[in-house]
Amino acid sequence: MKHIRNFCIIAHIDHGKSTLADRLLERTGTITERDMQNQVLDDMDLERERGITIKSHAIRMDYTAWDGQKYAFNLIDTPGHVDFAYEVSRALKACEGAILVVDASQGVEAQTISNLYQAIDQGLEIIPVLNKIDLPGAEPEIIAQQVMDLIGCKREEILSVSGKTGDGVEDLLEEVVKRIPPPSGDPEAPLRALIFDSVFNTYRGSVVYVRVMDGVLKKGEKIRFMAADKVYDADEIGYLRMKNDPRDEIRAGEVGYIIGSVKTLEDTKVGDTITTVGRPCELAIPGFKLVKPMVFSGLYPTNSEDFEGLRTALEKLQLNDASLQFIPETSVALGFGFRAGFLGMLHMEIIQERLDREFDMDIITTVPNVEYEVHTEDGRTVIVDNPSDMPPAGNIKAIYEPYIRAQIICPAEYIGAVMKLCQERRGMFKNTTYLDTSRVDITYELPLAEIVFDFYDKLKSNTRGYASLDYEFIDIREGKMVRLDILLNGEPVDALSSIVHRDKAYEWGKRLCSKLKELIPRQMYEVIIQAAIGSKVISRDTIRALRKDVLAKCYGGDISRKRKLLEKQKEGKKRMKQVGSVEIPQEAFLAVLSMDNG
């Protein structure tokens, strides 16, 4: 065990984590030059394009140190985005050390800090690294000072590397050997293994990635998933290299995979504990929790015949991503579709992009909503994630909405713009900390509903892209929320309904009506657009009717003849209005999503 090192890389999006991992794989001979490509651990096209890690990866590397001693390195890669915070916490649990990667030109960012604090809380040994030192805009001394202030280390403890050119990677590998402690664990104790990730293989079922904490797992043993309470056989076990490396046993301190004909990812929950049926352990590894979706949205096929195709596509995506949840729902305006739950906005964007790319699905998404807890007058508690499920206004006693603590790091000159944005979104100021003379860390408590929409885009545009955001859920609080309905000629369009704060409802309704007025094409009859809370109309716009010129053929003649024709037209319009239905173009549903919430 003393020749094993388990570590992860902590970094903000785009600070060069995957590129640095590529260099480590090259230097340790884990991958040949022929198989080498950029971001080799990111196996989705989407990950490569956006430069983000969506699914965490793990790989075993063999390294011979300068003194000739051989070591086994287990690199457990982690996603950098706030939506995947729970996955990060479980990956950290499987490690003894972390490489903290900071871009030498961009400096310390919000997600770096939040993941770093998680690592420190779990007692990991931190190796600080300045990456991208070869860039012309790099300021290694200034950024090094930020890192020193952050974790209280000495300047000589901070390594300088370039993930692109490979400078300093050899020194980093040596420091991993020296600084990161070997794993602790009792090989004689009953088996306790932590699931830190799982992927779905079409032919083999769920492949579970585990870190063995205590005991030994032998091939063919009966194993129990403690939280799911399911029993399977360990048909194949082994180490995680570029390809699976089957073994007869995995011992305490090692990282590996288990294949056991598990049909769904539901049984292999991240954070669960695996033990043997013959000699079970008494206590599970602490920290397991079920991942709860935070953002909900309706997904509808643009062509109603594609409903079954969309169901199949979502089921296939769910095989690879257990945190995606969906149930069928119907809408009067959009027909049959699904209500899907996501971990956050990035997760929602990725799922939509994958539906489009991998399954060629053309879909309409409704306004993203969060989950509200509604207490009714008759003493019931209803969980509402869809505006159409909101009980009638007269029956509501109180509505509770989720709140988050947001940490925003930005240059000091944008402090006013950031605070103004947070105040507009019903934020409560907590504190401001200066990281150095030019960068500031601002903490706010905000309703989750206010940031799922376009908060991140606004934050980036108000700070010229320099701000970084990290947030965590804190609790639910009472709020004055109402359901805003949109009526077309007196008929409610459920897909355009949204849950908004009472103080913002009037302005939101007014802007939505005028936006729809531009987008809905003119009919042969008048169309009335109204925004209403319950039975009270708060805004109205009218789309004027297209008018056929019935007087075109009357050149001259008596006025009564013209009046007769106009009266006839008027009667026809009245009849049309009674039977006419309004065609709503797809852009109208997307308009709600692109509405400027400032």
XYZ file of C-alpha atoms in Angstrom:
598
model
C 0.000 0.000 0.000
C 2.847 2.422 0.613
C 3.539 2.537 -3.143
C 0.031 3.724 -4.065
C -0.938 7.385 -4.502
C -4.593 8.365 -5.029
C -5.119 11.969 -6.078
C -7.389 14.256 -8.082
C -6.991 17.546 -9.918
C -9.005 20.557 -8.717
C -9.435 23.460 -11.119
C -11.929 25.981 -12.447
C -13.378 25.447 -15.952
C -10.749 26.144 -18.639
C -7.728 26.283 -16.316
C -6.067 23.395 -18.142
C -6.975 20.393 -15.980
C -7.629 17.938 -18.826
C -4.526 19.107 -20.731
C -2.365 18.586 -17.647
C -3.892 15.104 -17.229
C -2.829 14.377 -20.867
C 0.790 15.259 -20.019
C 0.748 13.042 -16.906
C -0.492 10.114 -19.029
C 2.278 10.731 -21.568
C 5.101 11.063 -19.025
C 4.111 7.873 -17.214
C 3.846 5.922 -20.497
C 0.173 5.125 -19.868
C -0.750 6.139 -23.395
C 1.226 5.762 -26.604
C 1.845 8.675 -28.972
C -0.300 6.960 -31.591
C -3.379 6.951 -29.315
C -2.756 10.468 -28.012
C -5.295 13.198 -28.647
C -6.182 16.390 -26.787
C -8.272 15.929 -23.623
C -7.956 12.171 -23.876
C -9.967 11.610 -20.665
C -12.904 13.650 -22.005
C -14.578 11.132 -24.259
C -17.641 13.186 -25.311
C -17.392 15.527 -28.318
C -19.310 18.058 -26.265
C -16.649 18.003 -23.535
C -13.877 18.647 -26.038
C -15.719 21.480 -27.766
C -16.688 23.343 -24.622
C -13.447 22.543 -22.813
C -15.289 21.245 -19.750
C -15.342 17.931 -17.926
C -18.924 16.711 -17.577
C -18.363 13.117 -16.469
C -15.554 12.396 -14.031
C -12.905 9.881 -15.137
C -10.359 7.754 -13.368
C -7.144 6.147 -14.637
C -4.243 4.163 -13.168
C -0.677 5.115 -14.115
C 2.596 3.329 -13.318
C 5.441 5.660 -12.404
C 9.077 4.921 -11.660
C 10.503 7.576 -9.317
C 14.037 9.032 -9.543
C 15.220 6.554 -6.886
C 14.093 3.616 -9.062
C 11.055 2.750 -6.905
C 7.849 1.878 -8.773
C 4.569 3.569 -7.762
C 0.911 3.143 -8.810
C -0.845 6.516 -9.334
C -4.650 6.642 -9.431
C -5.784 9.909 -11.002
C -9.471 10.509 -10.264
C -10.559 13.363 -12.526
C -13.413 15.556 -11.276
C -15.962 17.763 -13.075
C -15.274 21.446 -12.414
C -18.802 22.851 -12.649
C -20.991 23.726 -9.686
C -23.879 21.552 -10.983
C -21.808 18.436 -10.296
C -20.684 19.359 -6.765
C -21.848 16.070 -5.218
C -19.861 13.981 -7.741
C -16.813 16.097 -6.859
C -17.291 15.459 -3.115
C -17.386 11.663 -3.653
C -14.319 11.736 -5.933
C -12.436 13.687 -3.227
C -13.464 11.070 -0.662
C -11.626 8.458 -2.757
C -8.333 10.425 -2.675
C -5.574 11.299 -0.195
C -4.279 14.313 -2.103
C -5.242 16.941 -4.671
C -3.351 18.934 -7.276
C -4.725 22.478 -7.188
C -4.364 23.883 -10.712
C -4.582 27.668 -11.120
C -4.256 29.445 -14.474
C -1.239 31.772 -14.272
C -3.048 34.395 -16.354
C -6.592 34.228 -14.878
C -5.900 33.612 -11.195
C -8.050 32.023 -8.503
C -11.740 31.597 -9.445
C -14.906 30.827 -7.461
C -15.242 27.128 -8.265
C -11.550 26.548 -7.515
C -12.132 27.913 -4.023
C -15.311 25.919 -3.325
C -13.768 22.612 -4.473
C -10.544 23.436 -2.601
C -12.453 23.999 0.657
C -14.188 20.644 0.145
C -10.773 18.988 -0.288
C -9.356 20.690 2.825
C -12.458 19.666 4.847
C -11.807 16.058 3.861
C -8.180 16.356 5.020
C -6.507 16.049 1.601
C -2.881 17.062 1.038
C -2.846 19.963 -1.448
C -0.121 20.466 -4.093
C -0.546 23.973 -5.601
C 0.365 24.272 -9.294
C 0.488 27.313 -11.582
C -0.470 26.220 -15.100
C -0.088 27.979 -18.489
C 3.184 29.683 -17.424
C 4.194 29.817 -21.116
C 1.370 32.251 -21.986
C 2.403 35.842 -22.792
C -0.251 37.157 -20.339
C 0.907 34.952 -17.445
C 1.648 36.731 -14.139
C 3.115 33.897 -12.042
C 4.267 36.044 -9.094
C 0.938 37.870 -8.647
C -1.086 34.650 -8.997
C 1.324 32.773 -6.694
C 0.629 35.409 -4.025
C -3.132 34.752 -4.422
C -2.553 31.014 -3.926
C -0.342 31.664 -0.874
C -3.038 33.883 0.658
C -5.644 31.218 -0.093
C -4.011 28.118 1.396
C -1.197 29.607 3.490
C 1.668 27.806 1.738
C 5.221 29.013 0.984
C 6.266 30.285 -2.466
C 8.706 27.399 -3.010
C 5.887 24.883 -2.470
C 4.039 26.184 -5.569
C 5.071 24.359 -8.753
C 5.085 25.987 -12.184
C 4.040 23.823 -15.113
C 2.755 24.133 -18.641
C 0.141 21.547 -19.593
C 0.657 22.468 -23.232
C 4.453 22.097 -23.514
C 4.961 19.658 -20.620
C 7.390 21.919 -18.674
C 7.570 21.035 -14.990
C 5.476 17.839 -15.273
C 8.399 15.619 -14.136
C 8.785 17.692 -10.958
C 5.049 17.449 -10.350
C 5.139 13.629 -10.526
C 7.987 13.560 -7.992
C 6.089 15.891 -5.662
C 3.055 13.559 -5.845
C 5.297 10.765 -4.526
C 6.803 12.952 -1.774
C 3.853 14.989 -0.556
C 0.723 12.866 -0.990
C 0.418 10.225 1.753
C -0.188 6.568 0.839
C -3.728 5.288 1.467
C -4.678 3.918 4.861
C -6.978 0.946 5.326
C -7.068 -2.505 6.845
C -6.741 -5.343 4.287
C -7.856 -7.845 6.950
C -11.145 -6.058 7.768
C -14.507 -6.793 6.024
C -14.782 -5.201 2.576
C -15.816 -1.533 2.391
C -15.623 0.089 -1.050
C -16.852 3.550 -2.067
C -18.597 4.062 -5.428
C -17.323 7.386 -6.801
C -18.658 6.982 -10.347
C -20.474 4.565 -12.636
C -20.941 4.347 -16.394
C -23.305 2.260 -18.490
C -22.037 -0.252 -21.021
C -24.646 -1.517 -23.494
C -23.309 -5.085 -23.383
C -22.098 -5.445 -19.774
C -24.544 -3.260 -17.799
C -23.376 -0.775 -15.170
C -19.601 -0.538 -14.698
C -18.919 0.692 -11.155
C -15.767 2.664 -10.292
C -14.738 2.055 -6.677
C -12.065 2.943 -4.139
C -11.512 0.052 -1.710
C -11.284 1.515 1.802
C -10.885 -1.736 3.796
C -10.642 -5.433 3.013
C -10.092 -7.287 -0.264
C -12.541 -7.835 -3.126
C -12.065 -11.107 -4.995
C -13.412 -11.951 -8.435
C -16.726 -13.870 -8.367
C -17.688 -12.855 -4.796
C -21.292 -11.910 -3.992
C -21.448 -8.173 -3.231
C -24.131 -5.981 -1.691
C -24.837 -2.325 -2.538
C -25.767 -1.043 0.927
C -27.943 2.040 0.131
C -29.717 0.361 -2.812
C -29.853 -2.966 -0.872
C -29.171 -5.041 -4.005
C -26.982 -8.150 -4.323
C -24.881 -8.970 -7.410
C -21.890 -11.122 -8.359
C -18.540 -9.421 -9.038
C -18.165 -11.102 -12.465
C -15.154 -9.027 -13.476
C -12.936 -6.729 -11.413
C -9.743 -4.894 -12.256
C -7.777 -1.675 -12.618
C -8.759 1.356 -14.699
C -6.214 1.938 -17.422
C -6.951 3.283 -20.925
C -8.744 -0.041 -21.342
C -10.042 -2.175 -18.458
C -7.291 -4.330 -16.922
C -8.952 -7.420 -15.321
C -7.485 -8.783 -12.046
C -8.368 -11.508 -9.541
C -8.538 -9.135 -6.559
C -8.493 -5.444 -5.585
C -7.024 -4.656 -2.178
C -7.506 -1.878 0.390
C -6.210 1.483 -0.883
C -6.616 0.583 -4.560
C -8.972 2.040 -7.154
C -10.684 -0.188 -9.703
C -13.863 -1.210 -11.474
C -16.523 -3.881 -10.901
C -18.796 -5.379 -13.563
C -21.672 -7.437 -12.191
C -24.526 -7.537 -14.761
C -26.202 -4.551 -13.064
C -29.045 -3.586 -15.363
C -29.523 0.075 -14.356
C -27.504 2.973 -13.004
C -30.257 3.398 -10.388
C -28.732 0.532 -8.359
C -25.190 1.937 -8.515
C -25.667 5.301 -6.852
C -22.584 7.501 -6.471
C -21.475 7.557 -2.818
C -22.929 4.113 -1.989
C -20.873 1.507 -0.083
C -20.176 -1.984 -1.442
C -19.533 -4.896 0.924
C -19.472 -8.690 0.563
C -22.517 -10.807 1.401
C -20.412 -13.482 3.166
C -18.606 -11.096 5.538
C -20.416 -7.724 5.554
C -19.067 -4.561 7.184
C -21.085 -2.991 9.998
C -21.105 0.681 8.956
C -21.413 2.224 5.510
C -18.982 4.973 4.439
C -20.552 8.263 5.635
C -21.609 11.087 3.314
C -24.011 9.263 0.977
C -27.020 11.249 -0.192
C -29.483 11.050 -3.058
C -28.844 13.647 -5.747
C -31.889 15.907 -6.077
C -32.721 17.829 -9.257
C -32.778 21.611 -8.732
C -34.190 22.883 -12.041
C -37.264 21.564 -13.867
C -38.343 22.145 -17.441
C -40.822 20.696 -19.940
C -39.363 18.954 -23.023
C -41.758 18.604 -25.978
C -41.096 17.278 -29.487
C -41.869 19.925 -32.159
C -43.575 17.148 -34.114
C -46.056 15.250 -31.917
C -45.259 11.977 -33.739
C -41.748 12.076 -32.226
C -43.060 11.566 -28.663
C -41.982 7.902 -28.436
C -38.632 8.788 -30.022
C -38.072 11.428 -27.332
C -38.945 8.910 -24.599
C -36.388 6.426 -26.000
C -33.739 9.162 -26.268
C -34.276 10.267 -22.652
C -34.157 6.658 -21.422
C -30.834 6.123 -23.211
C -29.415 9.345 -21.743
C -30.583 8.262 -18.296
C -28.491 5.089 -18.645
C -25.365 7.272 -18.693
C -26.622 9.961 -16.348
C -28.602 8.776 -13.333
C -29.187 12.358 -12.134
C -31.527 13.064 -15.085
C -35.141 12.451 -14.038
C -38.272 12.712 -16.186
C -42.000 11.921 -16.142
C -44.563 12.223 -18.961
C -46.834 15.280 -18.967
C -49.326 16.871 -21.340
C -49.881 20.452 -22.328
C -52.910 21.887 -24.115
C -50.649 24.040 -26.285
C -47.755 21.639 -26.925
C -49.340 18.189 -26.698
C -47.463 15.260 -25.148
C -44.002 15.694 -23.639
C -41.940 15.174 -20.498
C -41.209 17.094 -17.326
C -37.484 16.697 -16.706
C -35.415 17.488 -13.609
C -31.790 18.664 -13.903
C -28.969 19.394 -11.458
C -28.632 22.939 -12.789
C -28.631 25.085 -15.917
C -25.404 23.655 -17.404
C -26.750 20.125 -16.914
C -30.001 21.154 -18.667
C -28.084 22.717 -21.575
C -25.932 19.597 -21.996
C -28.957 17.267 -22.048
C -30.672 19.439 -24.695
C -27.491 19.530 -26.782
C -27.081 15.753 -26.526
C -30.736 15.167 -27.533
C -30.104 17.262 -30.617
C -26.722 15.734 -31.551
C -26.943 12.102 -30.577
C -30.642 11.490 -31.279
C -31.450 14.252 -33.800
C -34.454 15.343 -31.699
C -36.056 18.700 -32.416
C -37.527 19.864 -29.106
C -39.227 22.855 -27.465
C -38.293 23.528 -23.844
C -40.539 25.478 -21.498
C -39.354 28.059 -18.975
C -37.087 26.434 -16.374
C -38.634 26.347 -12.894
C -37.452 25.361 -9.458
C -39.304 23.240 -6.896
C -41.671 25.127 -4.573
C -43.203 23.847 -1.375
C -46.830 25.029 -1.169
C -48.760 24.908 2.126
C -52.521 24.965 1.513
C -55.302 26.273 3.773
C -56.538 22.726 4.439
C -53.182 21.725 5.957
C -51.644 19.868 2.995
C -48.094 20.336 1.664
C -47.741 20.165 -2.126
C -44.408 20.067 -4.000
C -44.807 22.093 -7.227
C -42.259 22.059 -10.057
C -44.708 22.895 -12.857
C -46.762 26.136 -12.896
C -49.879 24.250 -14.023
C -49.784 22.160 -10.796
C -50.041 25.247 -8.567
C -53.190 25.081 -6.373
C -55.786 27.910 -6.790
C -54.614 31.212 -5.279
C -57.430 31.258 -2.694
C -56.345 27.898 -1.290
C -52.672 28.828 -0.729
C -51.525 29.633 2.791
C -47.755 29.994 2.125
C -45.217 29.220 -0.606
C -41.607 28.312 0.228
C -38.835 28.617 -2.363
C -35.239 27.303 -2.360
C -32.394 29.714 -1.507
C -28.711 29.432 -2.409
C -25.512 31.049 -1.196
C -23.676 32.522 -4.184
C -19.966 33.279 -4.174
C -18.890 35.661 -6.934
C -15.257 36.527 -7.617
C -14.604 39.456 -9.935
C -12.208 42.384 -10.499
C -12.838 45.161 -7.946
C -13.978 47.666 -10.608
C -17.121 45.592 -11.311
C -18.265 45.375 -7.700
C -21.084 47.923 -8.318
C -22.412 46.101 -11.395
C -22.421 42.734 -9.588
C -24.174 44.140 -6.498
C -26.789 45.907 -8.643
C -27.522 42.644 -10.487
C -27.851 40.684 -7.217
C -30.128 43.341 -5.663
C -32.401 43.207 -8.738
C -32.649 39.443 -8.255
C -33.897 39.802 -4.643
C -30.441 39.033 -3.264
C -29.405 39.570 0.359
C -25.872 40.868 0.766
C -23.702 38.869 3.182
C -20.092 40.034 2.886
C -17.233 41.210 0.692
C -13.630 40.033 0.966
C -10.720 41.477 -0.981
C -8.524 38.615 -2.227
C -5.863 41.139 -3.251
C -5.831 44.772 -4.371
C -7.657 44.067 -7.628
C -9.958 41.070 -6.976
C -12.949 40.795 -4.696
C -15.033 37.894 -3.348
C -18.733 38.833 -2.892
C -21.212 36.583 -1.064
C -24.992 36.884 -1.537
C -27.999 34.802 -0.582
C -30.384 34.561 -3.530
C -33.579 32.676 -4.444
C -32.635 29.818 -6.798
C -35.512 30.798 -9.113
C -33.777 34.120 -9.835
C -30.500 32.571 -10.988
C -31.680 29.589 -13.076
C -32.802 31.833 -15.845
C -30.138 34.109 -17.306
C -28.253 35.246 -14.207
C -24.936 33.701 -15.275
C -25.069 35.299 -18.756
C -25.901 38.675 -17.208
C -23.074 38.334 -14.695
C -20.593 37.554 -17.469
C -21.738 40.440 -19.686
C -21.764 42.946 -16.792
C -18.168 42.055 -15.900
C -16.816 41.515 -19.444
C -16.510 37.808 -18.745
C -14.213 38.185 -15.722
C -16.609 37.130 -12.932
C -16.854 33.531 -11.797
C -19.795 32.098 -9.887
C -20.189 29.240 -7.450
C -23.298 28.452 -5.401
C -24.650 25.966 -2.893
C -28.194 25.247 -1.701
C -28.861 26.460 1.868
C -32.570 26.181 2.768
C -36.158 27.009 1.775
C -37.799 30.310 2.766
C -41.249 31.804 2.450
C -41.778 34.017 -0.582
C -44.623 35.984 -2.181
C -44.877 33.855 -5.307
C -47.787 33.868 -7.779
C -48.649 32.018 -10.950
C -48.690 34.255 -14.001
C -50.960 32.961 -16.778
C -51.010 34.079 -20.398
C -54.443 34.102 -22.092
C -55.048 34.261 -25.852
C -58.615 35.364 -26.611
C -59.541 34.338 -23.065
C -58.004 30.840 -23.320
C -55.011 30.114 -21.011
C -51.862 28.767 -22.720
C -50.374 26.468 -20.069
C -46.929 26.241 -21.684
C -46.461 30.008 -21.272
C -47.389 30.051 -17.563
C -44.652 30.816 -15.050
C -44.246 31.248 -11.288
C -42.915 34.724 -10.452
C -42.541 36.989 -7.445
C -45.594 39.196 -6.867
C -43.524 42.421 -7.005
C -42.222 41.524 -10.467
C -45.407 40.012 -11.887
C -46.811 43.232 -13.425
C -43.628 44.187 -15.262
C -42.976 40.587 -16.366
C -46.555 40.205 -17.662
C -46.405 43.507 -19.534
C -43.137 42.638 -21.268
C -44.283 39.130 -22.120
C -47.490 40.434 -23.714
C -45.624 42.927 -25.889
C -43.079 40.255 -26.898
C -45.843 37.832 -27.912
C -47.564 40.623 -29.843
C -44.471 40.857 -32.063
C -44.157 37.095 -32.550
C -47.703 35.804 -33.049
C -48.719 36.377 -36.696
C -51.785 38.521 -37.427
C -54.991 36.585 -38.070
C -58.142 37.533 -39.973
C -59.642 38.462 -36.579
C -58.483 40.392 -33.541
C -56.341 38.432 -31.010
C -56.292 39.612 -27.403
C -53.211 38.718 -25.315
C -53.634 39.002 -21.552
C -51.419 38.330 -18.548
C -53.381 37.355 -15.447
C -52.830 36.365 -11.827
C -55.783 34.138 -10.952
C -58.841 35.980 -12.308
C -57.183 39.421 -12.198
C -55.849 40.649 -15.575
C -52.689 42.722 -15.057
C -51.682 43.437 -18.656
C -53.235 43.362 -22.098
C -52.149 43.739 -25.714
C -54.149 43.403 -28.915
C -53.020 42.027 -32.269
C -55.059 43.908 -34.852
C -56.924 41.862 -37.452
C -55.751 41.624 -41.039
C -58.336 43.534 -43.057
C -59.331 42.545 -46.541
C -60.200 45.593 -48.600
C -63.855 44.829 -49.457
C -64.335 48.301 -50.936
C -61.735 47.741 -53.668
C -64.386 47.060 -56.299
C -66.536 50.077 -55.298
C -65.132 52.949 -57.302
C -67.804 55.577 -56.773
C -71.467 54.770 -56.233
C -73.673 55.380 -53.227
C -72.211 55.397 -49.644
C -74.910 52.974 -48.447
C -73.501 50.296 -50.773
C -70.065 50.629 -49.136
C -71.579 50.587 -45.649
C -73.474 47.393 -46.484
C -70.251 45.635 -47.520
C -68.421 46.795 -44.353
C -71.304 45.578 -42.145
C -71.190 42.197 -43.901
C -67.425 41.974 -43.266
C -67.957 42.924 -39.615
C -70.462 40.094 -39.158
C -68.055 37.601 -40.735
C -65.176 38.731 -38.437
C -67.399 38.302 -35.391
C -68.266 34.758 -36.425
C -64.580 33.975 -37.139
C -63.544 35.208 -33.715
C -66.003 32.822 -32.075
C -64.600 29.751 -33.838
C -61.029 30.826 -34.585
C -58.021 29.323 -32.792
C -54.655 31.081 -32.670
C -51.616 29.397 -34.202
C -48.661 30.008 -31.892
C -45.248 29.749 -33.583
C -42.366 27.940 -31.859
C -40.470 31.239 -31.449
C -43.189 32.435 -29.045
C -42.316 29.676 -26.547
C -38.620 30.400 -26.955
C -39.314 34.111 -26.453
C -40.090 33.476 -22.815
C -36.671 31.862 -22.452
C -34.866 34.759 -24.121
C -36.825 37.436 -22.237
C -34.509 39.978 -20.720
C -35.030 39.642 -16.977
C -33.179 42.843 -16.024
